[in-house]
Structures are given as C-alpha cells and as structure tokens.
PDB file of C-alpha atoms in Angstrom:
ATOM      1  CA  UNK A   1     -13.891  -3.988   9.977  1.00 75.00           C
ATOM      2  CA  UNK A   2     -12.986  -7.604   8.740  1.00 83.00           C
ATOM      3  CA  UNK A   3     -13.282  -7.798   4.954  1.00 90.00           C
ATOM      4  CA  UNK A   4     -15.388 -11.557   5.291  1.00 94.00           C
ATOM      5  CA  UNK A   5     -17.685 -11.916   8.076  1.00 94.00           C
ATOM      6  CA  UNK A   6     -18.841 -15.453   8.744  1.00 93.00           C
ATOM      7  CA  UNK A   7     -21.216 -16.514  11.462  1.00 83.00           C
ATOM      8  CA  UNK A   8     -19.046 -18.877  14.001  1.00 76.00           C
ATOM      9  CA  UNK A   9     -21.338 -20.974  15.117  1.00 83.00           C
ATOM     10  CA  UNK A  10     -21.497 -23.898  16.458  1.00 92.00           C
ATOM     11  CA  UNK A  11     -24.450 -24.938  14.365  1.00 95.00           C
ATOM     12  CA  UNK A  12     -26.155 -28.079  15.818  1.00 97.00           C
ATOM     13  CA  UNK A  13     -28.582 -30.124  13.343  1.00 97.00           C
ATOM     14  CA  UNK A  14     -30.346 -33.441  12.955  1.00 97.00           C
ATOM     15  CA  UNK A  15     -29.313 -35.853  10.283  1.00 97.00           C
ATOM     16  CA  UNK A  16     -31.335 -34.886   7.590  1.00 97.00           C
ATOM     17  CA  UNK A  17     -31.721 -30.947   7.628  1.00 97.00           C
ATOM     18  CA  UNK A  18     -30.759 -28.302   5.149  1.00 97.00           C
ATOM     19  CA  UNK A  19     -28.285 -26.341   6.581  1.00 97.00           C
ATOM     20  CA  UNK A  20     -27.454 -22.818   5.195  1.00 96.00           C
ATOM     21  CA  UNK A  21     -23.721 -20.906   6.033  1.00 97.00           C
ATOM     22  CA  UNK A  22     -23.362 -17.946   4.999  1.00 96.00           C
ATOM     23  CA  UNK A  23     -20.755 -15.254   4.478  1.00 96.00           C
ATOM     24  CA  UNK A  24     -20.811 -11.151   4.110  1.00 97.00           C
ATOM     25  CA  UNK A  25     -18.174  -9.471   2.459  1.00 96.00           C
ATOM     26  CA  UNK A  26     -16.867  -5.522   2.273  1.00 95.00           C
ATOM     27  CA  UNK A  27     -14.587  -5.613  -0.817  1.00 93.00           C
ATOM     28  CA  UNK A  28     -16.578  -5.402  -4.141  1.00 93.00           C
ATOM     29  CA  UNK A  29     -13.220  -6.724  -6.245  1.00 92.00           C
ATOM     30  CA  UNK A  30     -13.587 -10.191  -5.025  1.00 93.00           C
ATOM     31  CA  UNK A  31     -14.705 -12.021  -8.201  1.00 91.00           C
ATOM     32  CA  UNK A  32     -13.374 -16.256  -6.823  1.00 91.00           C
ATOM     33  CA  UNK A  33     -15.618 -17.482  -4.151  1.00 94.00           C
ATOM     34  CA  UNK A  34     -15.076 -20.337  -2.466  1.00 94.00           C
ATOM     35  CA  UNK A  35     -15.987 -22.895   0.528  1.00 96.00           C
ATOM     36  CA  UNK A  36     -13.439 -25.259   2.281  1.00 96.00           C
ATOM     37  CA  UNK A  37     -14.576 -27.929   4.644  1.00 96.00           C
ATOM     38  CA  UNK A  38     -11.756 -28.794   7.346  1.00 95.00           C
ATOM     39  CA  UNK A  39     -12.313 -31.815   9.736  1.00 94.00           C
ATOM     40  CA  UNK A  40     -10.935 -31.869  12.758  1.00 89.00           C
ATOM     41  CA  UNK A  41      -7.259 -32.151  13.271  1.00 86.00           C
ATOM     42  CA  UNK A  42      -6.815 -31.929   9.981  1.00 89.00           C
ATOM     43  CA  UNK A  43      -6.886 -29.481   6.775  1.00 92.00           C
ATOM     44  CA  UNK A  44      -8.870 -27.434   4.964  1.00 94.00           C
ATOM     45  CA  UNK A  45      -9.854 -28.879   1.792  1.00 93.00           C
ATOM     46  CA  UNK A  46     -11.674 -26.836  -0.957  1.00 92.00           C
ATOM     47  CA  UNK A  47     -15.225 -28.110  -1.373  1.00 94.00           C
ATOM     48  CA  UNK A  48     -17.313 -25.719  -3.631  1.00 93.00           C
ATOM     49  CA  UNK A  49     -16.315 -22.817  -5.649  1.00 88.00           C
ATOM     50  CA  UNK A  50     -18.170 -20.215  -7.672  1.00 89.00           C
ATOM     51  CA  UNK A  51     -16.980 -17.370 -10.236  1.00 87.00           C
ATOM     52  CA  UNK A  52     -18.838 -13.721  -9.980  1.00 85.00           C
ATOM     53  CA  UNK A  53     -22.367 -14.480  -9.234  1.00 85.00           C
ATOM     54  CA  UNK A  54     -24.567 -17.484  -9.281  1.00 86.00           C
ATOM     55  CA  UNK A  55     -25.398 -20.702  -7.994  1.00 92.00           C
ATOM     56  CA  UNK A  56     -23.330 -23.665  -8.601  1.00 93.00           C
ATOM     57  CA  UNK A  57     -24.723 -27.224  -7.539  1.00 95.00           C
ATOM     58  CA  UNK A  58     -22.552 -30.467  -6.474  1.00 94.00           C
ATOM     59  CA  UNK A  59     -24.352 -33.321  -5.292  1.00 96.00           C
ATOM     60  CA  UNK A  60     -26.121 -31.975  -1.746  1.00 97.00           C
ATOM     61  CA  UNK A  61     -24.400 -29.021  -2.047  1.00 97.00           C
ATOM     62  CA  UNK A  62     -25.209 -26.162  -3.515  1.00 97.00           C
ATOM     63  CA  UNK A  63     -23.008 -22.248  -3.209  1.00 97.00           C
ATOM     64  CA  UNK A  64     -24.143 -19.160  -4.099  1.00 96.00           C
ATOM     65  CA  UNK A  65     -23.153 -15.608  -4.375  1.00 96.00           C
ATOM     66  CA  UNK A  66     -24.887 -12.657  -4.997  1.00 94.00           C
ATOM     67  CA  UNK A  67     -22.414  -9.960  -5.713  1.00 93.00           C
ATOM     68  CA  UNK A  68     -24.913  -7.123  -5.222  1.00 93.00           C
ATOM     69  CA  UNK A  69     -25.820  -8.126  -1.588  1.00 94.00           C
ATOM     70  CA  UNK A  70     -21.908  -8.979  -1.410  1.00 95.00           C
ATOM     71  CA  UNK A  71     -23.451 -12.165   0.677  1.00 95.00           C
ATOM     72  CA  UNK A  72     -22.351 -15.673  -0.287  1.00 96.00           C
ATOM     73  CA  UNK A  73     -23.963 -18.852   0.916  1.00 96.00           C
ATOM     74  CA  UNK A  74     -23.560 -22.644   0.867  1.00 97.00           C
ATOM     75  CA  UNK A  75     -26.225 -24.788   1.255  1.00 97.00           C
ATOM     76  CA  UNK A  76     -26.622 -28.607   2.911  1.00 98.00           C
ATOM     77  CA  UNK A  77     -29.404 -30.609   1.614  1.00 97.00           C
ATOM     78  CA  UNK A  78     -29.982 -34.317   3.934  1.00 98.00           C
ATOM     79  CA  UNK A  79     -27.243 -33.197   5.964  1.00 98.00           C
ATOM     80  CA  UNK A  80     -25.117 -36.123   7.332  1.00 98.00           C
ATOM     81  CA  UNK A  81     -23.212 -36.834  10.231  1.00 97.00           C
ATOM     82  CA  UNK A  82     -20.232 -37.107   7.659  1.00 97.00           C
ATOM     83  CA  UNK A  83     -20.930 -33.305   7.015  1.00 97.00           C
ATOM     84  CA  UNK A  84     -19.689 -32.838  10.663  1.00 97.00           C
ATOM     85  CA  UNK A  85     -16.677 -30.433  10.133  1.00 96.00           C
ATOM     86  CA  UNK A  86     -15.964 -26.442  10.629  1.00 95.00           C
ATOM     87  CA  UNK A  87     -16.879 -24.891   6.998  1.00 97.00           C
ATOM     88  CA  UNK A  88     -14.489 -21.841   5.674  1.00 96.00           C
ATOM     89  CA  UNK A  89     -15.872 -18.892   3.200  1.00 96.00           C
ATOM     90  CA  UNK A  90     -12.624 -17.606   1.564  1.00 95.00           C
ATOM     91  CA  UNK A  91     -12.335 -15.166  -1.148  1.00 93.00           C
ATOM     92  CA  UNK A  92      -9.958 -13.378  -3.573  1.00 90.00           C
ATOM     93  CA  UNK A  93      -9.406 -11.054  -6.155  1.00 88.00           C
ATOM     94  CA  UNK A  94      -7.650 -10.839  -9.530  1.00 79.00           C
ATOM     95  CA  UNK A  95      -5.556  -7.889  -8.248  1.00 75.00           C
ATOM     96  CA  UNK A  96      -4.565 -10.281  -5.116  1.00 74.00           C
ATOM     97  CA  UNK A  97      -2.395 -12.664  -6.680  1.00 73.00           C
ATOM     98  CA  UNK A  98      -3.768 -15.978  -5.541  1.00 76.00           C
ATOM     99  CA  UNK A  99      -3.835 -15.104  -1.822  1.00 85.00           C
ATOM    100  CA  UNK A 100      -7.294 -16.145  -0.058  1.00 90.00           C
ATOM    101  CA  UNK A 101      -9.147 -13.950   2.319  1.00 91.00           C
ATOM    102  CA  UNK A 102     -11.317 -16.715   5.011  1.00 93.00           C
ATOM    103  CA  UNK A 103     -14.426 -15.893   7.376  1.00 93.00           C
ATOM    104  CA  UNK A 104     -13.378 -17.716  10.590  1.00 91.00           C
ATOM    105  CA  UNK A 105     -15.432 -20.929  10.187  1.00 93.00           C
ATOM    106  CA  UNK A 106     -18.626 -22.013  11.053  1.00 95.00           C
ATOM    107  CA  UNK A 107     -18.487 -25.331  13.606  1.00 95.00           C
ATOM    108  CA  UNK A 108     -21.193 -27.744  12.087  1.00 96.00           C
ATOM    109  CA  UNK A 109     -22.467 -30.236  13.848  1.00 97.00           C
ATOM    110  CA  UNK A 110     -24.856 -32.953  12.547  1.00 97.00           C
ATOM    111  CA  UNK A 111     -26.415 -35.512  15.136  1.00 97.00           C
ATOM    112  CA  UNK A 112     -27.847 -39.286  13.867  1.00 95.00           C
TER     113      UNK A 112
ATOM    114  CA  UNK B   1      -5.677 -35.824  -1.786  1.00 56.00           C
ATOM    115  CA  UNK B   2      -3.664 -33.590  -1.870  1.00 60.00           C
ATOM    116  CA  UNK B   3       0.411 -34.208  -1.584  1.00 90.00           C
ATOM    117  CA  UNK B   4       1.583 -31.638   0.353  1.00 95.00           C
ATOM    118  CA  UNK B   5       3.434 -32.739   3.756  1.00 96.00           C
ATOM    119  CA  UNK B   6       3.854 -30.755   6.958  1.00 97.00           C
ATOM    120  CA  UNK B   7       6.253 -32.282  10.002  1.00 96.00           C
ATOM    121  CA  UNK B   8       5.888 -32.834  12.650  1.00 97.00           C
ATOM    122  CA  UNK B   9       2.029 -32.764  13.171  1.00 96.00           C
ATOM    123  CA  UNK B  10       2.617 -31.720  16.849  1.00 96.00           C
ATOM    124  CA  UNK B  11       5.033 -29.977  18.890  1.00 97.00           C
ATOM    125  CA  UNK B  12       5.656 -29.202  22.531  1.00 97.00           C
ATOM    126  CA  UNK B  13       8.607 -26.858  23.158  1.00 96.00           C
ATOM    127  CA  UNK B  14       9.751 -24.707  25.807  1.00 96.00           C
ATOM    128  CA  UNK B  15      10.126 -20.751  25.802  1.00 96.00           C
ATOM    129  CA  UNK B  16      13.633 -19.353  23.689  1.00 95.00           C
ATOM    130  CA  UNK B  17      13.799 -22.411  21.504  1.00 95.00           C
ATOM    131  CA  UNK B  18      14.593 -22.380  17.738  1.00 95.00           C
ATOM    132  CA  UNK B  19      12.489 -24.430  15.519  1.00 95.00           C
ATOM    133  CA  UNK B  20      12.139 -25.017  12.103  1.00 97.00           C
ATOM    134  CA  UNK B  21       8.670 -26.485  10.705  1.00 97.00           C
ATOM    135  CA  UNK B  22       8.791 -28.400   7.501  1.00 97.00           C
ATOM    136  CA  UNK B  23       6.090 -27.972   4.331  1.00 98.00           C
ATOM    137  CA  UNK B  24       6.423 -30.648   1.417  1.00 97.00           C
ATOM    138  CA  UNK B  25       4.610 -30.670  -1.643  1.00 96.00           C
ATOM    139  CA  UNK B  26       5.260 -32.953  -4.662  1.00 94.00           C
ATOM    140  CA  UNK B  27       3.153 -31.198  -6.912  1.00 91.00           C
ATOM    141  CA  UNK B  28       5.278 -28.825  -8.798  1.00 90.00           C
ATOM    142  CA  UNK B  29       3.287 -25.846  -7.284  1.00 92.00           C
ATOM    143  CA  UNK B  30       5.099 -22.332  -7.872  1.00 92.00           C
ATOM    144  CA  UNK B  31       2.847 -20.661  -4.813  1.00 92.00           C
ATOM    145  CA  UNK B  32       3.285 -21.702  -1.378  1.00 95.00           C
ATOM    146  CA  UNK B  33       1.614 -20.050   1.911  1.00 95.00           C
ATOM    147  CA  UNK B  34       1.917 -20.206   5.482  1.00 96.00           C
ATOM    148  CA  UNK B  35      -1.248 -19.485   7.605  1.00 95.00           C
ATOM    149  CA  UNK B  36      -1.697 -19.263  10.834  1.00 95.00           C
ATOM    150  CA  UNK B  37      -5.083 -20.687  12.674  1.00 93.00           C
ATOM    151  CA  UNK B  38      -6.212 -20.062  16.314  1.00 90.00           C
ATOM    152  CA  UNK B  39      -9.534 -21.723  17.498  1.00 82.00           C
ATOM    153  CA  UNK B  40     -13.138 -20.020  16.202  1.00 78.00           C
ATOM    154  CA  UNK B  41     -10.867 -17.189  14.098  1.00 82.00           C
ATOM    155  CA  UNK B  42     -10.028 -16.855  10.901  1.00 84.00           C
ATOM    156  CA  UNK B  43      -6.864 -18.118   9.040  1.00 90.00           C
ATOM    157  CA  UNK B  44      -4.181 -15.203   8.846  1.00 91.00           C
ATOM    158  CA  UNK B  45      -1.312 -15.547   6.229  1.00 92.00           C
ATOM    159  CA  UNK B  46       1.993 -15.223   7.393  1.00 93.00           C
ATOM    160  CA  UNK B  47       4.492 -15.623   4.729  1.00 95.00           C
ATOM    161  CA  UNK B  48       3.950 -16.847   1.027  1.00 93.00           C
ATOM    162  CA  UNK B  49       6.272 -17.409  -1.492  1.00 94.00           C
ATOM    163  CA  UNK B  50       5.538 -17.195  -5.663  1.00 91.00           C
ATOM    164  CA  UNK B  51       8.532 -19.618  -6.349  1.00 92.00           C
ATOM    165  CA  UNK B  52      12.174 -20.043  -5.984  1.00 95.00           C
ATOM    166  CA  UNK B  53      13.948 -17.268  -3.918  1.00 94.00           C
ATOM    167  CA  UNK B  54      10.664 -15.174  -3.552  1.00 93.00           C
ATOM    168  CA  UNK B  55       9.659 -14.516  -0.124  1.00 94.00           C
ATOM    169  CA  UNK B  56       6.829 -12.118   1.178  1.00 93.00           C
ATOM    170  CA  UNK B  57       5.573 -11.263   4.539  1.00 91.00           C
ATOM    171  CA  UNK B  58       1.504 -11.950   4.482  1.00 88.00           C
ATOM    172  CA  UNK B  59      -1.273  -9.655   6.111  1.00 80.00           C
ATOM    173  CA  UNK B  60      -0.629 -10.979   9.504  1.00 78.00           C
ATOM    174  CA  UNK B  61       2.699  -9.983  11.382  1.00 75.00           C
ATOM    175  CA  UNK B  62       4.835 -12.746  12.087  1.00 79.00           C
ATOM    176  CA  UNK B  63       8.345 -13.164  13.868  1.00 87.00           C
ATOM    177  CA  UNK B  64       8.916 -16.210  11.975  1.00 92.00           C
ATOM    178  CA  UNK B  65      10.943 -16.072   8.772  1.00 93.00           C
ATOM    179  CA  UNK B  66      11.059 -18.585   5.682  1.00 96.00           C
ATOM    180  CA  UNK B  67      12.964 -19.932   3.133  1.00 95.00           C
ATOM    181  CA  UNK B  68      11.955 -20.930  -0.582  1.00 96.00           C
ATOM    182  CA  UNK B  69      15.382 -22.817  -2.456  1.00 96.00           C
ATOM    183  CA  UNK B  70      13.793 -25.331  -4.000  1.00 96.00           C
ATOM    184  CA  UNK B  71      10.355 -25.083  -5.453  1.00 95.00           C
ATOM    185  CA  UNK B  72       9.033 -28.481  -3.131  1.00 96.00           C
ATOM    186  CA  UNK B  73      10.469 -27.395  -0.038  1.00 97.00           C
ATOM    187  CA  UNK B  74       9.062 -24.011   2.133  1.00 98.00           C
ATOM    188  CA  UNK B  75      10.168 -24.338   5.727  1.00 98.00           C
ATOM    189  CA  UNK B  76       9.032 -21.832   8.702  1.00 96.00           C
ATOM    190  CA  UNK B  77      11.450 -20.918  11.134  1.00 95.00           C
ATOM    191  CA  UNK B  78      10.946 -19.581  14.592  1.00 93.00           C
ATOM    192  CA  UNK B  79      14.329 -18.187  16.119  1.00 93.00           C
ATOM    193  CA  UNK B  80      13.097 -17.844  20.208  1.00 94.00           C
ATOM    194  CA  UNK B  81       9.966 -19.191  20.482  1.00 94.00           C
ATOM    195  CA  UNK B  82       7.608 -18.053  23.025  1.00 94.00           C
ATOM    196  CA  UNK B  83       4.217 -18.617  24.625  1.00 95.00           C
ATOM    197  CA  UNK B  84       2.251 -16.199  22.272  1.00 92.00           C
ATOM    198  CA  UNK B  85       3.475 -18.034  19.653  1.00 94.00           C
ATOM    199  CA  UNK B  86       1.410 -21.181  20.368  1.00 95.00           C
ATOM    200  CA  UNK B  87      -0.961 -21.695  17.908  1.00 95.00           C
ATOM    201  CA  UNK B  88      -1.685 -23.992  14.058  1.00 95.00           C
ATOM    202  CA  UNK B  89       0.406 -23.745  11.839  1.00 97.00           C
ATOM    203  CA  UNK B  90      -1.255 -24.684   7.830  1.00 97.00           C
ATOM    204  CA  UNK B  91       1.022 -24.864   4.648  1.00 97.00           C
ATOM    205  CA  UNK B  92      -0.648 -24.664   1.616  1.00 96.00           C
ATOM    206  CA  UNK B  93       0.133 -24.490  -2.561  1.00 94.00           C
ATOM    207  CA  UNK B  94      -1.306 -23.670  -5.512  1.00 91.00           C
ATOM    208  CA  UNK B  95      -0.538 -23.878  -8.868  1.00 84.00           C
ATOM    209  CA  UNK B  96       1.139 -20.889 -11.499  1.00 72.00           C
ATOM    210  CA  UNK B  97      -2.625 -19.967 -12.652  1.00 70.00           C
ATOM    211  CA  UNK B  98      -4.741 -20.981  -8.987  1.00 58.00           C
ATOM    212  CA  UNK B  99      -6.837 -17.766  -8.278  1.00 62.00           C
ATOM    213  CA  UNK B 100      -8.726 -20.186  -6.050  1.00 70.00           C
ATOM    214  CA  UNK B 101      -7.626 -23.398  -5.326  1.00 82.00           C
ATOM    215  CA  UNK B 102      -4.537 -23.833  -2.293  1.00 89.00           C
ATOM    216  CA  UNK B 103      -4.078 -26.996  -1.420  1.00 91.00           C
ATOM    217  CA  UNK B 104      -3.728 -27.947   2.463  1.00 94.00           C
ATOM    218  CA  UNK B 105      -1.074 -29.505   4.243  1.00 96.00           C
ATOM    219  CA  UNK B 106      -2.967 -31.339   7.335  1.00 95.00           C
ATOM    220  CA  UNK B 107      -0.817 -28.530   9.732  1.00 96.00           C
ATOM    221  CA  UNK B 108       1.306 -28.424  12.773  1.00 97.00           C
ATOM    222  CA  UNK B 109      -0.233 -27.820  16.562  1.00 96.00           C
ATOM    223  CA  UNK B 110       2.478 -25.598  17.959  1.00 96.00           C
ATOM    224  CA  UNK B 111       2.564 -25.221  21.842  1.00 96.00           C
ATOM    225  CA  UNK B 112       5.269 -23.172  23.203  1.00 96.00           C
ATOM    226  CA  UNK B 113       5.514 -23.585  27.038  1.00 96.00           C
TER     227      UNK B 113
END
C-alpha cells in the first residue's frame, strides 16, 4: 500500500469553479503537509503548505489537513485557466530528514 | 524562482551509452535530491545528498550513481543506459533546516533508444 494516495485525475472544470484535490495518507508521523503545482514541461514548485492540522488560506487557495481522518485537501476558489497544471500532495516527517513523500498528481484542467 | 539549473532539458541517446546529467543550484543549499517522474505516477527519489561527500541511495532503486564535491554541483550518472531507463529526471534542494520546502530544477526528459 502507497503511503499518499492522490486521485489522478484528469479533472476538467469551467473557469470559475471551486475545485477540491485531495490526498489520503497511511503514516500518522507526517506532521509537514504540503501542495506543489508543476506546469507542464516544467517543475514542481511548492504552492501551499500547512503544519499538523488546520486550514491555511492564500489568496484563492485554501489547504487543509485533518490529521485524524489522515486526509489533506486543497481547495480552488474562481478557478482560472492559469490554474491549469498537474497539482502534487507531498508529505514528510521529522524523523525523515527533509525527504518528501508525493501522491502522483492530479491533472487539472480549467476551460475559459 | 528558484536558481537551481538542470542540463540539458532533453536528451535522446541510444542503448549502452554513458551519460552524466548536470544539477546547479546557486543557493548555498546543503540538501540536494534526485527524483525520478514517469507520466500520471508519483515522484520516486533516487539519490540525495545532505552536503559535501554525503551520498545516499533514495526509496526507489536506481542504477545511476552520483557525486556531491562541491556543495552547488550534484551530477547523476548513468554508466550503460538502456530503454527502461527512459523517463524525467527532477533535481531539487533545500536548505540546512527545510522539513518542507525543495526547490525544483525545471528537469531533464531522458529517452534512451
């Protein structure tokens, strides 16, 4: 079993929608949540990220993790075509020495 | 954005070949990463390094090795390179004290024919 599950995708919205991506996890010592948002041909670059539980808002984004659910999510509010990119869950631990465990990226895709 | 380099961006090679690929970063990072990235899967770390003559093999085997003698500088060597080894290619860094943030080179597309 994968320690981050992460739903592939494609996702396909209109310009406009919230969009919600969302992660499940196995190990209960991850405590540094993060999203990355990698364009094509290019990459990832971190976008969001949250310490132990909560919600933590940026602009249209907003992440959150709920440690007893071990379930993390990012939300997309007026979703743009700009927002068109493959979106990364990674995770880590303080026993893990800075290494990053990813889902394998959810294709988003948001039509004008 | 971040200033971490990878060359070349693409590379078309045939079966047996040695290659090196080069990873850059002028940001005084001590941790550096390899990853490797195949379509709709997860990134798998190959090799990462915690500074200066520290090498370790990452969760995913690799028959690639790597070198870390100066603290900018983390190349990836392939010795015979063959078909299965087609695939991206990411370097990334972090700083002493980064539980979270690596930095991403913009990767090499590797296709071995």
């Amino acid at each position: 079993q994968k320690e981050v599950e992460q739903d592939p995708g494609p996702l396909s919205v209109p310009e406009g929608a919230i969009v919600s991506l969302n992660c499940t996890y196995s190990n209960s010592a991850f405590q540094y949540f993060m999203w990355y948002r990698q364009y094509s041909r290019k990459g990832p670059e971190l976008l969001m990220y949250t310490y132990s539980s909560g919600n933590k808002e940026d602009g249209r984004f907003t992440a959150q993790v709920d440690k007893s659910s071990k379930y993390i999510s990012l939300f997309i509010r007026d979703s743009q075509p700009s927002d068109s990119a493959t979106y990364l869950c990674a995770m880590s631990a303080d026993n893990q020495g800075g290494k990053l465990i990813f889902g394998q990226g959810t294709e988003l895709s948001v039509k004008p | 954005e971040a200033d971490i380099y990878q060359t070349p961006r693409y590379l078309v090679i045939g079966t047996g070949k040695k290659i090196t690929l080069e990873c850059s970063q002028t940001m005084g990072h001590d941790k550096m990463y390899w990853y490797q990235q195949d379509p709709g899967m997860e990134l798998h770390l190959i090799h990462y390094s915690y500074g200066v003559n520290s090498t370790e093999k990452g969760d995913l085997s690799s028959e690639s090795t790597v070198s870390r003698i100066r603290t900018e500088h983390f190349p990836l060597t392939l010795e015979s390179a063959r078909p299965s080894h087609t695939s991206q290619y990411l370097c990334a860094s972090s700083d002493r004290q980064g539980r979270y943030e690596q930095y991403f080179g913009p990767g090499t597309r590797l296709t071995v024919t």
